[in-house]
CSV table of C-alpha atoms (C1' of nucleotides) in Angstrom, one decimal:
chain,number,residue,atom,x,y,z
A,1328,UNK,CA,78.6,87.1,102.5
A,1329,UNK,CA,81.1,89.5,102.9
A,1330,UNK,CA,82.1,92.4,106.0
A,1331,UNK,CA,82.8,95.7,105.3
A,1332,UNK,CA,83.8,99.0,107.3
A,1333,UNK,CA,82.7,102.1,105.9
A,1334,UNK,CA,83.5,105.3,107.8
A,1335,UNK,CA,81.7,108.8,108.0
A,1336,UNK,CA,82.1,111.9,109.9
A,1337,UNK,CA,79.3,112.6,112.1
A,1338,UNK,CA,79.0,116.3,111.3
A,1339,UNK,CA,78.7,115.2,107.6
A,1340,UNK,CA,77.2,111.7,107.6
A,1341,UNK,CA,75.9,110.7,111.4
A,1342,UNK,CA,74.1,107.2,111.5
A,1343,UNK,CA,71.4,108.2,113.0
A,1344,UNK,CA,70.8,110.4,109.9
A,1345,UNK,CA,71.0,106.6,107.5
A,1346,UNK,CA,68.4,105.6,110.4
A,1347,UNK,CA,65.9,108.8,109.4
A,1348,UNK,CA,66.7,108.2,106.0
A,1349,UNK,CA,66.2,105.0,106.0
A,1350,UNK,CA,68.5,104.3,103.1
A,1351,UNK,CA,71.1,106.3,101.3
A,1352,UNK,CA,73.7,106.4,98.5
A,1353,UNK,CA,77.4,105.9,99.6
A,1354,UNK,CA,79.2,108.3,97.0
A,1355,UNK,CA,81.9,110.8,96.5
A,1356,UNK,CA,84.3,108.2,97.4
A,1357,UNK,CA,87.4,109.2,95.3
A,1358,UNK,CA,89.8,106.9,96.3
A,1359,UNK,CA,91.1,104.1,94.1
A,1360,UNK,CA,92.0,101.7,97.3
A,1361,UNK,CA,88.0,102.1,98.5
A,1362,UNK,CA,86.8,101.8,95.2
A,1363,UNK,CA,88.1,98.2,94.3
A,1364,UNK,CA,85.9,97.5,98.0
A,1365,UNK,CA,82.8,99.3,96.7
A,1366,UNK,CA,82.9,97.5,93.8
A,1367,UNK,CA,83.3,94.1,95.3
A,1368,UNK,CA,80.0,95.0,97.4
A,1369,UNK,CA,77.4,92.5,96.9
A,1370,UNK,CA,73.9,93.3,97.7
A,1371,UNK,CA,72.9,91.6,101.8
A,1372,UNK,CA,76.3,92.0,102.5
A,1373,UNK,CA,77.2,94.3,105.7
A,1374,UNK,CA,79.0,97.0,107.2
A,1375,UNK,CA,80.2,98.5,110.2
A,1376,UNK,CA,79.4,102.3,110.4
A,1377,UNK,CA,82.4,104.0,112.2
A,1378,UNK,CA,82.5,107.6,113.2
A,1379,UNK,CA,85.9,109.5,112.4
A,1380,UNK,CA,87.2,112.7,114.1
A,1381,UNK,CA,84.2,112.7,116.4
A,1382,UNK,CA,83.4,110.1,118.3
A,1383,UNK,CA,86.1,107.3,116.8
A,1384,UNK,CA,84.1,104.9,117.3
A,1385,UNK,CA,81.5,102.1,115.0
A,1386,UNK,CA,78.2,102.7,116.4
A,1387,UNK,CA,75.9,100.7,114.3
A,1388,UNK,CA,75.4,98.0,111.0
A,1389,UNK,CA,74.5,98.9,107.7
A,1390,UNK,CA,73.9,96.6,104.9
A,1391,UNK,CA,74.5,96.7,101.0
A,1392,UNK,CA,71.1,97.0,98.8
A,1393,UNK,CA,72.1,97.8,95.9
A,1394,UNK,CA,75.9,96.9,94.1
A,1395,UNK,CA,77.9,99.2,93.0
A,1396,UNK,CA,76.6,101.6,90.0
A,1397,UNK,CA,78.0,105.1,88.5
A,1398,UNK,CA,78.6,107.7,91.3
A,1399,UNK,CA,75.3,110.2,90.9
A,1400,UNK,CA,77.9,113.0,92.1
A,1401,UNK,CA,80.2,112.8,88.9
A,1402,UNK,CA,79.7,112.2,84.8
A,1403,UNK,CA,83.2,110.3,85.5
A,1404,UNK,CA,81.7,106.7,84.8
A,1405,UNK,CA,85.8,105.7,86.4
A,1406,UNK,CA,83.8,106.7,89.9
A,1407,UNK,CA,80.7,104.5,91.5
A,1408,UNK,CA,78.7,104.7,94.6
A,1409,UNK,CA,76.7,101.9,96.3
A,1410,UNK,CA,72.9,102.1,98.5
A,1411,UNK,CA,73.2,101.3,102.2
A,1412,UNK,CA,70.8,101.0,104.4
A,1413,UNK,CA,70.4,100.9,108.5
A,1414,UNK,CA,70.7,97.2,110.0
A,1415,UNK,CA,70.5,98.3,113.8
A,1416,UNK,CA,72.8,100.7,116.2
A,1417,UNK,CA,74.9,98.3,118.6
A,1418,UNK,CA,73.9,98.4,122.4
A,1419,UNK,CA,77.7,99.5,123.2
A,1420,UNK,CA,79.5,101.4,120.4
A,1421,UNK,CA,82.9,100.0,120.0
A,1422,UNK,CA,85.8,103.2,120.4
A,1423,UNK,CA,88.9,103.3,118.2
A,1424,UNK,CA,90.6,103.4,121.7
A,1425,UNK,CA,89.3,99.7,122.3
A,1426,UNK,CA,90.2,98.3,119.1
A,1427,UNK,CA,93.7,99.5,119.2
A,1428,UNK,CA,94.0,97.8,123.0
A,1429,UNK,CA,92.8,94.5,121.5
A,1430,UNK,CA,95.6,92.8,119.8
A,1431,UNK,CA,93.4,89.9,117.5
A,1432,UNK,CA,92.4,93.4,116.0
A,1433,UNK,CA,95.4,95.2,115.3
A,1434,UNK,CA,95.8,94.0,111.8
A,1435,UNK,CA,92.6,95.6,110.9
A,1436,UNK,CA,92.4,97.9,108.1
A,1437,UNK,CA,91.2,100.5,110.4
A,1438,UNK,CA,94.5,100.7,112.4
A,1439,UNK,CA,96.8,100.0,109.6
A,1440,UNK,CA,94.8,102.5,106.8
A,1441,UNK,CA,93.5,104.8,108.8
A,1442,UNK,CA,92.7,106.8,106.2
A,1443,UNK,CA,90.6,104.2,103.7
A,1444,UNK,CA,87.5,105.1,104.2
A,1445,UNK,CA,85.4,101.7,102.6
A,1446,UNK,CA,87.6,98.8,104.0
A,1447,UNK,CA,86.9,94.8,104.4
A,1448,UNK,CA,86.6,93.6,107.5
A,1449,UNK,CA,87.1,89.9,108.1
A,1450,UNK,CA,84.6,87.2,109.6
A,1451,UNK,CA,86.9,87.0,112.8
A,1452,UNK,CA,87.2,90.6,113.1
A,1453,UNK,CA,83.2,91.0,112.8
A,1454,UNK,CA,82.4,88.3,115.2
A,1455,UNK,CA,85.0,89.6,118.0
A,1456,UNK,CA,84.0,93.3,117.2
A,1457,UNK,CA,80.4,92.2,117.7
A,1458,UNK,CA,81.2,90.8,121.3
A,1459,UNK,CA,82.7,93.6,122.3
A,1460,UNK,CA,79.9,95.4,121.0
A,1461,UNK,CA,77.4,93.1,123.5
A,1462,UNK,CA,75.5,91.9,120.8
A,1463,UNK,CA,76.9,88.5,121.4
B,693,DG,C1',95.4,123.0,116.2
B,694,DC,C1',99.2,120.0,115.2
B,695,DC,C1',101.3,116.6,112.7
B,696,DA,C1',102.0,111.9,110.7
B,697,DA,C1',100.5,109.1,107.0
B,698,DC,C1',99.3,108.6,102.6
B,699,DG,C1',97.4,109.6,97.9
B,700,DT,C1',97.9,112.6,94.0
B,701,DT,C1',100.2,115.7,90.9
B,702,DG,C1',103.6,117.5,88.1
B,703,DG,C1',108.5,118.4,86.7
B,704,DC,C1',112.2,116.1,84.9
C,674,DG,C1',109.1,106.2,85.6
C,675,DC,C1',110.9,108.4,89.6
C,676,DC,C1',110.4,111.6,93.3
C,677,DA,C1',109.6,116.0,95.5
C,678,DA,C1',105.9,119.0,96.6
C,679,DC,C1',101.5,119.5,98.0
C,680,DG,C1',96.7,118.5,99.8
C,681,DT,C1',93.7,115.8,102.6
C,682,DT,C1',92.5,112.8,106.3
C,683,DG,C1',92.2,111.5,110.8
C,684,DG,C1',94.2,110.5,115.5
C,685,DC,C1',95.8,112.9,119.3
DNA sequence: GCCAACGTTGGC
DNA sequence: GCCAACGTTGGC
């Protein structure tokens, strides 16, 4: 199972809007970097939900239900979109500020490509992001 | 609101 | 195929 990072702004996207929802589709990505990670996507796997611009930080877990299929948005079949759906907020969202202090995460996508907005994130960088979350 | 980083576009 | 110009994103 793989870890991903996808971000949102929360005057577009909030998570508590994917909670409501209960499920939506991830699209409009037009990025070819983000796109090679939407299409590596497998269905269970799951997601860190980061707020950009407002907030900077990932407030809750999403998870992959269904892989990547043509984005509903376009009649470009080059473009695809994936369904996420709401795992659970964390108890302590995790800033961008706190990240960036924490050196086993400076290599993260996040603070290298700031700009990606569907990145891996690796087993370490899940488990320790998780701590400092106080789920663990 | 500013600006750095980065992706995309288009002229050559 | 290179590179300058431009647009967008996102942190500050």
């Amino acid at each position: 199972m793989a870890y991903w990072l996808i971000k949102s702004e929360p005057s577009v996207y909030p998570f508590d809007q994917l909670v409501k929802d209960k499920k939506t589709c991830w699209d409009g990505v037009r990025n070819y970097a983000a796109r090679i990670h939407l299409r590596a996507m497998k269905k269970g796997d799951e997601a860190f939900f980061y707020h950009s611009n407002e907030g900077m930080e990932i407030v809750g877990i999403a998870k992959i239900v269904k892989e990547a299929y043509q984005d509903p948005t376009t009649t470009d079949d080059a473009w695809v979109a994936v369904d996420v759906a709401p795992v659970r907020k964390l108890k302590n969202p995790v800033k961008h500020a706190s990240i960036k202090a924490e050196p086993s995460l400076a290599q993260m996508a996040l603070m290298r490509l700031s700009r990606l907005s569907v990145q891996p994130v690796t087993e370490v960088e899940w488990e320790k992001i998780l701590k400092m979350a106080g789920e663990k």
